[in-house]
XYZ file of N, CA and C in Angstrom:
321
model
N 0.861 -1.081 0.257
C 0.072 -0.119 -0.093
C 0.862 1.142 0.075
N 0.319 2.340 -0.569
C 1.127 3.660 -0.567
C 0.290 4.547 0.183
N 0.728 6.012 0.430
C 0.187 7.080 0.844
C -0.919 7.199 0.095
N -1.993 7.530 0.564
C -3.238 8.256 -0.160
C -4.111 7.093 -0.512
N -3.899 5.786 -0.462
C -4.540 4.644 -0.893
C -5.740 4.702 0.094
N -6.908 4.021 -0.434
C -8.020 3.627 0.455
C -8.129 2.065 0.599
N -7.834 1.701 1.710
C -7.813 0.044 1.992
C -8.901 -0.182 3.032
N -9.493 -1.428 2.709
C -10.528 -2.033 3.602
C -10.193 -2.836 4.423
N -10.071 -2.468 6.062
C -9.953 -3.427 6.691
C -10.708 -4.349 7.262
N -10.450 -5.675 7.863
C -10.978 -6.722 8.258
C -12.593 -6.603 8.568
N -12.672 -5.528 9.254
C -14.097 -5.191 9.464
C -14.968 -4.700 8.559
N -14.319 -4.285 7.506
C -15.006 -3.622 6.218
C -15.011 -2.107 6.190
N -14.038 -1.411 7.075
C -14.095 -0.306 7.319
C -13.191 0.478 6.179
N -13.447 1.351 5.480
C -12.438 2.090 4.452
C -11.493 2.976 5.088
N -10.673 2.897 5.125
C -9.294 3.822 5.713
C -8.348 4.460 4.751
N -7.858 5.718 5.066
C -6.851 5.964 4.184
C -5.533 6.084 4.679
N -4.713 5.333 3.859
C -3.151 5.411 4.164
C -2.618 6.619 4.459
N -2.163 7.029 5.646
C -1.398 8.362 5.832
C 0.131 7.950 5.581
N 0.516 7.075 6.294
C 1.974 6.897 5.746
C 2.588 6.039 6.735
N 3.888 5.941 6.780
C 4.893 5.007 7.721
C 5.740 5.987 8.828
N 5.417 5.437 9.964
C 6.259 6.076 11.227
C 7.139 5.097 11.593
N 8.236 5.516 11.787
C 9.147 4.400 12.075
C 9.489 4.944 13.791
N 9.872 3.521 14.469
C 9.854 3.442 15.910
C 11.320 3.086 16.345
N 11.929 4.078 17.332
C 13.257 3.575 17.434
C 12.958 2.650 18.294
N 12.144 2.393 19.342
C 12.132 1.269 20.219
C 11.808 0.099 19.645
N 11.491 -0.272 18.480
C 11.317 -1.345 17.970
C 12.449 -1.557 16.814
N 13.553 -0.808 16.996
C 14.514 -1.231 16.116
C 14.506 -0.386 14.760
N 13.762 0.499 14.686
C 13.622 0.986 13.240
C 12.547 0.801 12.635
N 11.997 -0.368 13.148
C 11.114 -0.898 12.140
C 9.522 -0.010 12.286
N 8.913 0.404 11.227
C 7.927 1.134 11.173
C 6.610 0.481 11.264
N 5.540 1.310 11.405
C 4.008 0.824 11.386
C 3.507 1.867 10.555
N 2.259 1.316 9.767
C 1.741 2.013 8.833
C 0.494 2.795 9.511
N 0.274 3.894 9.273
C -0.856 4.777 9.784
C -1.854 4.959 8.794
N -2.926 5.015 9.423
C -4.384 5.265 8.555
C -5.255 6.185 9.117
N -5.880 6.914 8.424
C -7.092 7.772 8.824
C -8.352 7.213 8.617
N -9.222 7.052 9.634
C -10.561 6.724 9.589
C -11.254 7.695 9.032
N -12.647 7.337 8.813
C -13.755 8.426 8.411
C -14.180 9.676 9.345
N -13.917 9.185 10.437
C -14.196 10.470 11.574
C -13.041 11.313 11.565
N -11.833 10.783 10.966
C -10.596 11.735 11.217
C -9.640 11.364 12.143
N -9.781 10.383 12.667
C -8.962 9.512 13.758
C -7.874 8.774 13.214
N -6.737 9.213 13.506
C -5.462 8.501 13.273
C -5.188 7.467 13.988
N -4.600 6.242 13.003
C -4.296 4.929 14.074
C -3.246 4.232 13.314
N -2.421 3.733 14.071
C -1.210 2.421 13.434
C -2.236 1.223 13.321
N -1.790 0.733 12.017
C -2.391 -0.392 11.802
C -1.220 -1.655 12.230
N -1.733 -2.680 12.723
C -0.939 -3.777 13.230
C 0.093 -4.698 12.489
N -0.585 -5.155 10.974
C 0.477 -5.638 10.422
C 1.626 -5.011 9.909
N 2.639 -5.628 10.079
C 4.240 -5.119 9.606
C 4.723 -5.567 8.155
N 3.937 -6.322 7.227
C 4.424 -6.408 6.114
C 3.047 -6.993 5.216
N 3.431 -7.074 4.006
C 2.341 -7.458 2.761
C 1.858 -8.540 3.116
N 2.352 -9.825 3.577
C 2.020 -10.936 3.804
C 0.884 -10.904 5.216
N 1.616 -10.217 6.224
C 0.652 -10.208 7.209
C -0.822 -9.248 6.969
N -0.578 -8.358 6.118
C -1.776 -7.709 5.589
C -2.945 -8.230 4.921
N -2.102 -9.202 3.887
C -2.867 -10.187 3.260
C -3.651 -11.240 4.257
N -2.586 -11.775 5.154
C -3.535 -12.796 5.904
C -4.615 -12.229 6.847
N -4.436 -11.165 7.323
C -5.408 -10.537 8.324
C -6.652 -10.019 7.606
N -6.809 -10.021 6.247
C -7.953 -9.535 5.475
C -7.803 -8.053 4.972
N -6.665 -7.440 5.107
C -6.980 -6.085 4.427
C -6.529 -6.044 3.099
N -7.315 -5.169 2.352
C -7.356 -5.173 1.147
C -7.627 -3.795 0.409
N -6.857 -3.565 -0.707
C -7.064 -2.285 -1.535
C -8.396 -2.021 -2.075
N -8.951 -0.822 -1.764
C -10.593 -0.713 -1.955
C -10.513 -0.548 -3.554
N -11.600 -0.675 -4.073
C -11.892 -0.737 -5.832
C -11.453 0.488 -6.023
N -10.862 0.827 -7.214
C -10.273 1.828 -7.959
C -11.473 3.148 -8.101
N -12.832 2.610 -8.265
C -13.803 3.491 -8.380
C -13.906 4.368 -7.114
N -13.765 4.000 -5.758
C -13.719 4.817 -4.592
C -12.467 5.776 -4.737
N -11.429 5.645 -5.227
C -10.222 6.550 -5.516
C -10.662 7.458 -6.182
N -10.983 7.113 -7.267
C -11.645 8.097 -8.575
C -12.770 9.152 -7.842
N -13.400 8.480 -7.159
C -14.706 9.598 -6.499
C -13.787 10.718 -5.481
N -12.989 9.926 -4.793
C -12.315 10.738 -3.554
C -11.783 11.810 -4.487
N -10.762 11.514 -5.357
C -9.905 12.380 -6.172
C -10.906 13.653 -6.850
N -12.046 13.101 -7.333
C -12.848 14.185 -7.891
C -13.646 15.066 -7.070
N -13.809 14.537 -5.845
C -14.313 15.414 -4.861
C -13.329 16.305 -4.414
N -12.172 15.885 -4.174
C -10.943 16.774 -3.747
C -10.786 17.969 -4.892
N -10.831 17.613 -6.173
C -10.423 18.356 -7.135
C -11.786 19.450 -7.292
N -12.951 19.108 -7.239
C -14.206 19.943 -6.977
C -13.912 21.126 -5.913
N -13.615 20.718 -4.698
C -13.241 21.427 -3.658
C -12.217 22.184 -3.930
N -11.110 21.977 -4.307
C -9.903 22.663 -4.679
C -10.382 24.047 -5.685
N -11.221 23.393 -6.798
C -11.560 24.366 -7.679
C -12.516 25.210 -7.055
N -13.439 24.933 -6.575
C -14.076 26.316 -5.909
C -13.496 27.272 -4.839
N -12.579 26.491 -4.381
C -11.834 27.631 -3.332
C -11.213 28.588 -4.149
N -10.432 28.147 -5.619
C -9.559 28.752 -6.225
C -10.643 29.773 -6.955
N -11.877 29.530 -7.248
C -12.692 30.381 -7.741
C -13.259 31.700 -6.680
N -13.572 31.060 -5.727
C -13.855 31.932 -4.555
C -12.729 33.017 -4.433
N -11.473 32.297 -4.528
C -10.231 33.481 -4.005
C -10.027 34.318 -5.210
N -10.276 33.839 -6.207
C -10.109 34.746 -7.620
C -11.340 35.781 -7.730
N -12.415 35.726 -7.286
C -13.415 36.677 -7.221
C -14.128 36.560 -6.046
N -13.383 37.460 -4.969
C -13.962 37.216 -3.485
C -15.337 38.285 -3.538
N -15.686 39.163 -4.343
C -16.846 39.768 -4.737
C -18.052 39.219 -5.099
N -17.888 38.147 -5.508
C -19.041 37.413 -6.216
C -19.984 36.892 -5.042
N -21.175 37.060 -5.168
C -22.340 36.826 -4.157
C -22.714 35.476 -4.556
N -22.728 34.610 -3.327
C -23.232 33.282 -3.504
C -24.830 33.169 -3.745
N -25.115 32.308 -4.193
C -26.562 32.056 -4.809
C -27.327 31.892 -3.768
N -28.298 32.438 -3.590
C -29.423 32.379 -2.720
C -30.732 31.679 -3.040
N -31.127 30.832 -2.225
C -32.298 29.944 -2.345
C -33.592 31.062 -2.718
N -34.644 31.086 -3.647
C -35.439 31.716 -3.640
C -36.325 31.628 -2.794
N -37.380 32.358 -2.251
C -38.429 32.104 -1.347
C -39.460 31.614 -1.837
N -40.309 30.916 -1.269
C -41.388 30.298 -1.661
C -42.562 31.266 -1.630
N -43.291 31.430 -2.669
C -44.522 32.266 -2.787
C -45.528 31.729 -2.129
N -46.252 32.672 -1.170
C -47.226 31.964 -0.708
C -48.589 32.289 -1.677
N -49.502 31.078 -1.675
C -50.550 30.946 -2.297
C -51.784 31.148 -1.696
N -52.720 32.152 -1.852
C -54.178 32.212 -1.417
C -53.867 33.453 -0.615
N -55.312 33.587 0.377
C -55.244 34.991 1.051
C -54.676 35.053 2.388
N -53.994 34.051 3.010
C -53.604 33.904 4.413
C -54.958 33.738 5.240
N -54.898 34.875 6.479
C -56.290 34.500 7.139
C -57.566 34.920 6.449
N -58.455 34.267 6.633
C -60.056 34.407 6.230
C -60.588 35.624 7.168
N -61.470 36.385 6.642
C -62.059 37.442 7.513
C -63.602 36.605 7.763
N -63.850 36.807 9.110
C -65.220 36.576 9.515
C -66.387 37.139 9.364
N -67.452 36.627 8.654
C -68.371 37.882 8.452
C -69.573 37.897 9.597
């Protein structure tokens, strides 16, 4: 796995690989860190590709990677457009027109 990959844990949760952090206490062996959907960062237990495969970790379908990249692109694009034209007014939702006469008069 590489940084930025979406992998599926054995429990079926998609996580994004952040990178590898080396630990001097373990003799320089690193552990892979992942970001869960809620923003929580956590190390993953397996230490090599064989352990990942044996424990049930797998790379998510390429479609998930494409959708994530598309959303990131659209967000960055909108930020650039907003920065380039700060005076542009954002679209307001039109108010619903009331039909009928409201309160009825009593005779």
